[in-house]
Amino acid sequence: MGGSSLQLLLTFFLFLLCMKPALGNYWGVGNANLNCKERERQTLIKIKEDLIDDHDHLSSWSTEVGREDCCKWRGVHCNNHAGHVTQLNLSISDVEPLRGKLSPFLSELQYLTSLDVSYNDFNHTQIPKSIASLSNLRHLDFSRANFGRNIPFQLGNLSSLQYLDLGWNNFNEPENLEWLRPLSSLSVLCMTSVNLSKVNNWLHVVNQLPYLTVLVLRTCSLPNIFSIPHVNSSNSLDVLNLSDNNLTSSSSVLEWLFNSNTSVVGLGLSHNQFQGLIPDAFSKIHSLELLILNDNEFEGGIPKSFSGMCNLKILSLSNNNLSELLLGIVHNLTGSANHSIEELYLHNNHIMGSFPDLTAFSSLRVLFLSANRLSGTIPESLGKQSNLERLYVGGNPFEGVISEAHFSKLTKLKVFHIYNNSLVFNFSSNWVPPFQLEQLYFVSCQLGFGLPKWLQTQKSYYWLDLSNSTILDTLSNSYWIFPNQKFYMNLSDNQISGHIPNLSLESSFGSIIDLSSNELEGEIPSFVFRGVHLDLSKNMLSKLAFSLCAANNNSLRFLDLSNNRLSGELPDCWMHFEGLKILKLENNNFHGKIPSSVGSLIEIETLDLGNNNFSGELPSFLKNCSKLIFLNLRNNSFSGLIPMWLGRSHPNLVDLILRSNHFYGRMPPHLCHLTYLQILDLALNKITGSIPKCLNNLISLMDKKNPSVAISHSYEVLSLSYVDHTIWMWKGREYEYRNNHVLVKSIDLSSNKLNGVIPKEIGVLDGLISLNLSNNLLTGKITSDIGLLYSLEVLDLSDNKLCGEIPSTLALIDRLNFLNLRNNNLSGRIPIGPQFNTFIASAYEGNPNLCGFPLPKNCLGEETPQNPTVNRSNGDISMQGEEDGFITLGFYVSATIGFVASFWGVCGTLLLNWSWQLSNFKFLNNIRD
Ligand SMILES: *[C@@H]1O[C@H](CO)[C@@H](O)[C@H](O)[C@H]1NC(C)=O
Ligand SMILES: *[C@@H]1O[C@H](CO)[C@@H](O)[C@H](O)[C@H]1NC(C)=O
Ligand SMILES: *[C@@H]1O[C@H](CO)[C@@H](O)[C@H](O)[C@H]1NC(C)=O
Ligand SMILES: *[C@@H]1O[C@H](CO)[C@@H](O)[C@H](O)[C@H]1NC(C)=O
Ligand SMILES: *[C@@H]1O[C@H](CO)[C@@H](O)[C@H](O)[C@H]1NC(C)=O
Ligand SMILES: *[C@@H]1O[C@H](CO)[C@@H](O)[C@H](O)[C@H]1NC(C)=O
């Protein structure tokens, strides 16, 4: 958190430096008495012809009578005496770019001193080489213009150039930067995101630009340099930003800097790979005001010499491996630096010890100490830091009491951020804090009872996160908790009861509201539907219809009302919510048909109606919802045929779950067109006919390497994203996981009336992890191609009419952990193989003609089988004797490891689920289909 917001700050700072040269901002103000030169007007018209001006920015560029003075055109500036065009600014809007290409005729504007074409979209075209003849150019801004190809080396002819920004384009990797050498007047050079990995002498080149004051080579893949260029005495740099490269401590960059008698003011070295102790030598640079070292691998503490850095205002060391006592760090900064430091970022290190008295840091405005190993109490002296505006102390195991004294003089505090600790918050009920907060973040804290009443005195907050903080209160009369402006509010995971107060419709416009996992009841008021993101899941809410339809909000993107007590028919006013991407209504008591306005949800990607009592056929207006990725209708009373259009109209479907309804008829072959499909669950319906051979078109199930389409939806609100939960059935029990990367790719057609043979085409789906065809009327032999499904972990073909031998190819699937072939007509010898040796007899019961291990029955001409437990010693605990004997602990163990390996860091939920299962396997075993 600290790193990123600091990164932002620094970016902004450097951005200003790069964007606002000392030229003043007198663009476009033509001189009233002048007429522009005919030739230059013609040139401008030619330039316009190459541009695509979707937003009519250049409407003033016109040859109509009365408008021909091009000095008055937008973005054009002429010099006073001669009326020549000297400045051209085509950087008009950062959201509505000009498109097309930059005309080579530009070179005819010979008097041009300044050209700004940033924030446009030149579609990877090249910067015109002819620009090299504009010998008067001093200021050149090509940044964020989507230029491509090579940077023309002819730029080196522009010997008057003082300012050059080439950042954020799509240039090819330059072979060298030799063309920069002649630019001896250059003062500002920004090349952010230009890949300089081949330019091994970049430092030598920039070192020779005598007047360079600002150098930004951020995200340039700069190669490490192991020889210091000759240092002439001093460089003139004020700002040096080399962040986000792969520079290491063994590179000579630091040595160069420390030896060059620099007077740099802002130094950005974040997101590199600097290691070891922080070099003392930074402190020799007395001019330093900003030292940005976050996201490296620095260890230890802060050198004592830093105490002498009397100009240091901002020090960022977040996301490193610092490990000393905070008291020592504070001590090492005390001298001069403590008086000047305004912002101190130490977030996410391993800093230890207690929270020291910081009153000697009298200028401190921003303090980030979160995610360290600080412990003990927070001293009341904190309340004396009267300049403090933003305080982040969460994620440390602090103890003790936080009281009003901790805030006594914090009149400027705007942001307070604390989480995960056992501090006791003790404020009197009529406390009037000295501050007006903008952001309050008390997450997973012990707030004790009640919503903090002192919030009523806060008039300017817009960010309130009190989630999981043991709040036991009613919301019914707490309307005051809702801010008066667009807000972010998260009160989830508490014990807040009562009903949501009814506020005016506009009060939540554009907001993000999460009140999930509480005990709210009653009607949902209209105003909450005016936000962009609304999560009311896991409450006891019971009324929806009227309030939903009274709201009208195309900007709502996310609506989760799942796990409530909503009942009745679904209201028919979804046309007011056309922007909805995620709609989750599962686990309620809705009944009736899907109303037709659901067909207006043309942006919808996730529609989850599972576990309700919806009925009727799948309505054809669902065809309009063509962006669907996740469709769950499980456990309802839908009936009729599975419509033909389902495969054709929803080409992006990844999860299709129609489980446990009353669908009948054949599986439409169009389902095979769903090339992104990963979960196909049609179990527990009345589907007849045979399994379509075209299943081999399910490309996504064919690819076990490709991580597949992640079902992660992002939407433009605060870059929120949402990851679908998917439910996987395993022996009649549901397991929830967040479907992020490759997860279970599965086909479940069990408990239908499918007949015919298992098509051999199924053998191409080698990404498949689980295949369940049990409880159907399938006949014939098990195709030997099934052995090609080498990702398979679960195979259930039980309760069919399959006959013949078990194909020996099955023994080749070395991940197979679970096999169920019970109640068929299989015969002959059970295959032998490492996995097969782990399955126990009940996997085969109800097939009287099978023989061989692990059955007691010998095949003809064989000796008595070996002791059946022989191969099951390494960690596999046989569940034999339990009611459902063939699940082995081995399955869980290996499934756990397999899944955890691929999901760790992505979804802790799953890990929890699986380890939970591990300790509850006995309980699980008792649950049957
Ligand atoms: C060009 O105009 C934009 C506003 O449209 C302004 O932000 C930018 O600073 C101008 N460029 C220069 C070089 O002054
Ligand atoms: C961008 O350029 C490509 C060719 O390089 C062209 O196919 C495409 O249509 C151009 N796009 C626009 C929006 O001009
Ligand atoms: C660049 O300058 C060289 C001489 O230094 C000259 O020969 C060449 O023509 C110039 N290029 C352009 C495109 O003006
Ligand atoms: C840094 O190096 C790693 C490999 O060591 C590479 O994957 C990464 O892309 C590099 N980053 C940059 C910004 O060059
Ligand atoms: C304080 O500075 C000394 C000398 O630079 C250093 O050895 C020590 O590790 C520093 N201590 C802390 C806690 O930063
Ligand atoms: C809620 O807070 C408790 C400690 O108070 C913590 O153990 C738990 O992990 C937190 N839950 C979530 C979902 O953050």
mmCIF file of C-alpha atoms in Angstrom, residues 247-466:
data_model
loop_
_atom_site.group_PDB
_atom_site.id
_atom_site.type_symbol
_atom_site.label_atom_id
_atom_site.label_comp_id
_atom_site.label_asym_id
_atom_site.label_seq_id
_atom_site.Cartn_x
_atom_site.Cartn_y
_atom_site.Cartn_z
ATOM 1 C CA LEU A 247 19.497 -2.780 -11.291
ATOM 2 C CA THR A 248 21.457 -4.649 -8.633
ATOM 3 C CA SER A 249 23.942 -3.644 -6.002
ATOM 4 C CA SER A 250 26.775 -4.957 -8.128
ATOM 5 C CA SER A 251 25.915 -2.531 -10.897
ATOM 6 C CA SER A 252 28.042 0.581 -11.006
ATOM 7 C CA VAL A 253 25.147 3.005 -11.027
ATOM 8 C CA LEU A 254 25.375 3.814 -7.341
ATOM 9 C CA GLU A 255 29.156 4.119 -7.482
ATOM 10 C CA TRP A 256 28.805 6.556 -10.369
ATOM 11 C CA LEU A 257 26.266 8.564 -8.462
ATOM 12 C CA PHE A 258 28.234 8.650 -5.245
ATOM 13 C CA ASN A 259 31.414 9.694 -7.077
ATOM 14 C CA SER A 260 29.929 12.389 -9.194
ATOM 15 C CA ASN A 261 29.585 15.207 -6.725
ATOM 16 C CA THR A 262 25.931 15.332 -7.470
ATOM 17 C CA SER A 263 23.404 17.730 -6.069
ATOM 18 C CA VAL A 264 20.427 15.612 -6.986
ATOM 19 C CA VAL A 265 17.237 16.501 -5.121
ATOM 20 C CA GLY A 266 14.932 13.636 -6.056
ATOM 21 C CA LEU A 267 16.328 10.143 -6.440
ATOM 22 C CA GLY A 268 14.047 7.269 -7.461
ATOM 23 C CA LEU A 269 15.508 3.773 -7.347
ATOM 24 C CA SER A 270 12.406 1.823 -6.372
ATOM 25 C CA HIS A 271 11.477 -1.552 -7.866
ATOM 26 C CA ASN A 272 15.004 -2.687 -8.534
ATOM 27 C CA GLN A 273 17.053 -5.465 -6.998
ATOM 28 C CA PHE A 274 19.387 -3.540 -4.712
ATOM 29 C CA GLN A 275 20.502 -5.768 -1.864
ATOM 30 C CA GLY A 276 22.392 -5.683 1.398
ATOM 31 C CA LEU A 277 22.725 -2.751 3.747
ATOM 32 C CA ILE A 278 21.589 0.672 2.639
ATOM 33 C CA PRO A 279 24.775 2.439 1.536
ATOM 34 C CA ASP A 280 26.011 5.168 3.847
ATOM 35 C CA ALA A 281 26.921 7.232 0.828
ATOM 36 C CA PHE A 282 23.353 8.388 0.160
ATOM 37 C CA SER A 283 23.809 10.633 3.163
ATOM 38 C CA LYS A 284 26.738 12.421 1.468
ATOM 39 C CA ILE A 285 24.264 13.812 -1.057
ATOM 40 C CA HIS A 286 23.207 16.734 1.087
ATOM 41 C CA SER A 287 20.819 18.076 -1.492
ATOM 42 C CA LEU A 288 18.546 15.012 -1.313
ATOM 43 C CA GLU A 289 14.936 15.772 -0.474
ATOM 44 C CA LEU A 290 13.332 12.651 -1.868
ATOM 45 C CA LEU A 291 14.958 9.267 -1.532
ATOM 46 C CA ILE A 292 12.811 6.531 -2.949
ATOM 47 C CA LEU A 293 14.157 3.049 -2.345
ATOM 48 C CA ASN A 294 10.996 1.021 -1.902
ATOM 49 C CA ASP A 295 10.586 -2.429 -3.446
ATOM 50 C CA ASN A 296 14.189 -3.535 -3.287
ATOM 51 C CA GLU A 297 15.965 -6.096 -1.132
ATOM 52 C CA PHE A 298 17.676 -3.849 1.374
ATOM 53 C CA GLU A 299 18.393 -5.389 4.772
ATOM 54 C CA GLY A 300 19.354 -4.255 8.224
ATOM 55 C CA GLY A 301 18.447 -0.780 9.382
ATOM 56 C CA ILE A 302 19.109 2.783 8.342
ATOM 57 C CA PRO A 303 22.712 4.034 8.608
ATOM 58 C CA LYS A 304 23.433 6.480 11.392
ATOM 59 C CA SER A 305 24.840 8.936 8.860
ATOM 60 C CA PHE A 306 21.280 9.526 7.604
ATOM 61 C CA SER A 307 20.683 11.596 10.716
ATOM 62 C CA GLY A 308 22.684 14.362 9.061
ATOM 63 C CA MET A 309 20.491 14.608 5.939
ATOM 64 C CA CYS A 310 19.042 17.969 6.777
ATOM 65 C CA ASN A 311 17.014 18.377 3.584
ATOM 66 C CA LEU A 312 15.454 14.934 3.493
ATOM 67 C CA LYS A 313 11.674 15.265 3.299
ATOM 68 C CA ILE A 314 10.537 11.951 1.896
ATOM 69 C CA LEU A 315 12.168 8.633 2.657
ATOM 70 C CA SER A 316 10.611 5.507 1.247
ATOM 71 C CA LEU A 317 11.845 2.075 2.202
ATOM 72 C CA SER A 318 8.608 0.118 2.013
ATOM 73 C CA ASN A 319 8.702 -3.442 0.713
ATOM 74 C CA ASN A 320 12.286 -4.231 1.619
ATOM 75 C CA ASN A 321 13.755 -6.640 4.158
ATOM 76 C CA LEU A 322 14.647 -4.190 6.907
ATOM 77 C CA SER A 323 14.713 -5.973 10.222
ATOM 78 C CA GLU A 324 16.090 -3.802 12.991
ATOM 79 C CA LEU A 325 14.284 -2.303 15.961
ATOM 80 C CA LEU A 326 12.177 0.705 15.109
ATOM 81 C CA LEU A 327 13.695 2.470 18.085
ATOM 82 C CA GLY A 328 17.154 2.075 16.537
ATOM 83 C CA ILE A 329 15.940 3.291 13.159
ATOM 84 C CA VAL A 330 14.393 6.336 14.762
ATOM 85 C CA HIS A 331 17.602 6.922 16.699
ATOM 86 C CA ASN A 332 19.669 6.698 13.498
ATOM 87 C CA LEU A 333 17.518 9.362 11.881
ATOM 88 C CA THR A 334 17.680 11.696 14.848
ATOM 89 C CA GLY A 335 20.013 14.635 14.431
ATOM 90 C CA SER A 336 18.967 16.778 11.519
ATOM 91 C CA ALA A 337 16.851 14.451 9.394
ATOM 92 C CA ASN A 338 14.181 14.105 12.065
ATOM 93 C CA HIS A 339 13.385 17.812 11.731
ATOM 94 C CA SER A 340 13.014 17.744 7.964
ATOM 95 C CA ILE A 341 11.338 14.375 7.352
ATOM 96 C CA GLU A 342 7.710 14.816 6.375
ATOM 97 C CA GLU A 343 6.944 11.431 4.902
ATOM 98 C CA LEU A 344 8.364 8.158 6.152
ATOM 99 C CA TYR A 345 7.409 4.922 4.427
ATOM 100 C CA LEU A 346 8.529 1.711 6.137
ATOM 101 C CA HIS A 347 5.557 -0.455 5.206
ATOM 102 C CA ASN A 348 6.058 -4.175 4.740
ATOM 103 C CA ASN A 349 9.463 -4.906 6.217
ATOM 104 C CA HIS A 350 10.404 -6.988 9.237
ATOM 105 C CA ILE A 351 10.914 -4.073 11.594
ATOM 106 C CA MET A 352 10.593 -5.055 15.250
ATOM 107 C CA GLY A 353 10.247 -3.692 18.726
ATOM 108 C CA SER A 354 7.855 -1.243 20.210
ATOM 109 C CA PHE A 355 6.412 1.945 18.826
ATOM 110 C CA PRO A 356 8.777 4.708 19.976
ATOM 111 C CA ASP A 357 8.108 8.322 20.840
ATOM 112 C CA LEU A 358 8.283 10.184 17.549
ATOM 113 C CA THR A 359 7.752 13.703 18.823
ATOM 114 C CA ALA A 360 11.272 14.642 17.669
ATOM 115 C CA PHE A 361 9.940 14.168 14.134
ATOM 116 C CA SER A 362 7.978 17.351 14.334
ATOM 117 C CA SER A 363 7.316 17.780 10.600
ATOM 118 C CA LEU A 364 5.954 14.285 10.092
ATOM 119 C CA ARG A 365 2.867 14.308 7.886
ATOM 120 C CA VAL A 366 2.780 10.756 6.579
ATOM 121 C CA LEU A 367 3.804 7.656 8.490
ATOM 122 C CA PHE A 368 3.569 4.141 7.088
ATOM 123 C CA LEU A 369 4.511 1.418 9.539
ATOM 124 C CA SER A 370 2.002 -1.234 8.533
ATOM 125 C CA ALA A 371 2.867 -4.880 7.944
ATOM 126 C CA ASN A 372 5.909 -5.092 10.186
ATOM 127 C CA ARG A 373 6.557 -6.912 13.455
ATOM 128 C CA LEU A 374 6.026 -4.070 15.865
ATOM 129 C CA SER A 375 4.506 -5.014 19.189
ATOM 130 C CA GLY A 376 3.582 -3.638 22.579
ATOM 131 C CA THR A 377 1.444 -0.602 23.102
ATOM 132 C CA ILE A 378 1.125 2.482 20.966
ATOM 133 C CA PRO A 379 2.363 5.401 23.114
ATOM 134 C CA GLU A 380 0.088 8.323 23.822
ATOM 135 C CA SER A 381 2.846 10.619 22.594
ATOM 136 C CA LEU A 382 1.510 9.824 19.113
ATOM 137 C CA GLY A 383 -1.252 12.280 19.926
ATOM 138 C CA LYS A 384 1.300 15.101 19.880
ATOM 139 C CA GLN A 385 2.320 14.669 16.199
ATOM 140 C CA SER A 386 0.271 17.678 15.292
ATOM 141 C CA ASN A 387 1.291 17.688 11.626
ATOM 142 C CA LEU A 388 0.275 14.104 11.021
ATOM 143 C CA GLU A 389 -2.154 13.694 8.130
ATOM 144 C CA ARG A 390 -1.910 10.036 7.205
ATOM 145 C CA LEU A 391 -1.159 7.215 9.619
ATOM 146 C CA TYR A 392 -0.874 3.566 8.612
ATOM 147 C CA VAL A 393 -0.073 1.193 11.466
ATOM 148 C CA GLY A 394 -2.047 -1.978 10.665
ATOM 149 C CA GLY A 395 -0.686 -5.477 10.465
ATOM 150 C CA ASN A 396 1.502 -5.282 13.578
ATOM 151 C CA PRO A 397 0.732 -7.280 16.703
ATOM 152 C CA PHE A 398 0.118 -4.240 18.902
ATOM 153 C CA GLU A 399 -1.695 -4.624 22.205
ATOM 154 C CA GLY A 400 -3.180 -2.389 24.833
ATOM 155 C CA VAL A 401 -5.619 0.441 24.610
ATOM 156 C CA ILE A 402 -6.150 3.145 21.987
ATOM 157 C CA SER A 403 -7.851 6.094 23.585
ATOM 158 C CA GLU A 404 -8.688 9.702 22.895
ATOM 159 C CA ALA A 405 -5.252 10.708 24.193
ATOM 160 C CA HIS A 406 -3.658 9.056 21.152
ATOM 161 C CA PHE A 407 -5.365 11.647 18.988
ATOM 162 C CA SER A 408 -5.353 14.699 21.247
ATOM 163 C CA LYS A 409 -3.468 17.071 18.926
ATOM 164 C CA LEU A 410 -3.906 15.296 15.615
ATOM 165 C CA THR A 411 -5.966 18.104 14.170
ATOM 166 C CA LYS A 412 -4.792 17.486 10.616
ATOM 167 C CA LEU A 413 -5.339 13.725 10.536
ATOM 168 C CA LYS A 414 -7.153 12.686 7.371
ATOM 169 C CA VAL A 415 -6.331 9.020 6.973
ATOM 170 C CA PHE A 416 -6.150 6.435 9.714
ATOM 171 C CA HIS A 417 -5.439 2.892 8.718
ATOM 172 C CA ILE A 418 -5.210 -0.024 11.117
ATOM 173 C CA TYR A 419 -5.973 -3.730 10.822
ATOM 174 C CA ASN A 420 -5.350 -7.129 12.374
ATOM 175 C CA ASN A 421 -4.514 -6.514 15.951
ATOM 176 C CA SER A 422 -5.863 -6.902 19.419
ATOM 177 C CA LEU A 423 -5.867 -3.258 20.438
ATOM 178 C CA VAL A 424 -8.800 -2.237 22.557
ATOM 179 C CA PHE A 425 -10.455 0.952 21.368
ATOM 180 C CA ASN A 426 -11.694 3.020 24.217
ATOM 181 C CA PHE A 427 -13.437 6.257 23.282
ATOM 182 C CA SER A 428 -16.087 7.913 25.367
ATOM 183 C CA SER A 429 -19.475 7.980 23.749
ATOM 184 C CA ASN A 430 -19.488 11.742 23.387
ATOM 185 C CA TRP A 431 -15.930 12.072 22.118
ATOM 186 C CA VAL A 432 -15.463 14.867 19.609
ATOM 187 C CA PRO A 433 -12.216 14.135 17.781
ATOM 188 C CA PRO A 434 -9.976 17.085 16.874
ATOM 189 C CA PHE A 435 -9.755 15.911 13.246
ATOM 190 C CA GLN A 436 -12.006 15.541 10.251
ATOM 191 C CA LEU A 437 -11.109 12.217 8.664
ATOM 192 C CA GLU A 438 -11.353 11.441 4.981
ATOM 193 C CA GLN A 439 -10.487 7.763 5.190
ATOM 194 C CA LEU A 440 -10.998 5.436 8.099
ATOM 195 C CA TYR A 441 -9.851 1.858 7.900
ATOM 196 C CA PHE A 442 -10.383 -0.274 11.011
ATOM 197 C CA VAL A 443 -10.324 -3.811 9.698
ATOM 198 C CA SER A 444 -10.265 -7.000 11.769
ATOM 199 C CA CYS A 445 -9.970 -4.970 14.937
ATOM 200 C CA GLN A 446 -11.716 -5.390 18.246
ATOM 201 C CA LEU A 447 -13.897 -2.338 18.070
ATOM 202 C CA GLY A 448 -16.078 -3.673 20.850
ATOM 203 C CA PHE A 449 -19.724 -2.970 20.704
ATOM 204 C CA GLY A 450 -21.425 -0.612 18.378
ATOM 205 C CA LEU A 451 -20.655 1.548 15.413
ATOM 206 C CA PRO A 452 -18.302 4.318 16.528
ATOM 207 C CA LYS A 453 -20.616 7.161 17.505
ATOM 208 C CA TRP A 454 -17.890 9.768 17.095
ATOM 209 C CA LEU A 455 -18.231 9.235 13.337
ATOM 210 C CA GLN A 456 -21.236 11.510 13.615
ATOM 211 C CA THR A 457 -18.829 14.407 14.084
ATOM 212 C CA GLN A 458 -16.974 13.553 10.880
ATOM 213 C CA LYS A 459 -18.324 15.458 7.922
ATOM 214 C CA SER A 460 -15.822 14.753 5.190
ATOM 215 C CA TYR A 461 -15.084 11.060 5.127
ATOM 216 C CA TYR A 462 -15.713 9.088 1.990
ATOM 217 C CA TRP A 463 -13.820 5.902 2.784
ATOM 218 C CA LEU A 464 -15.047 3.792 5.661
ATOM 219 C CA ASP A 465 -13.926 0.237 6.179
ATOM 220 C CA LEU A 466 -14.933 -1.321 9.486
#
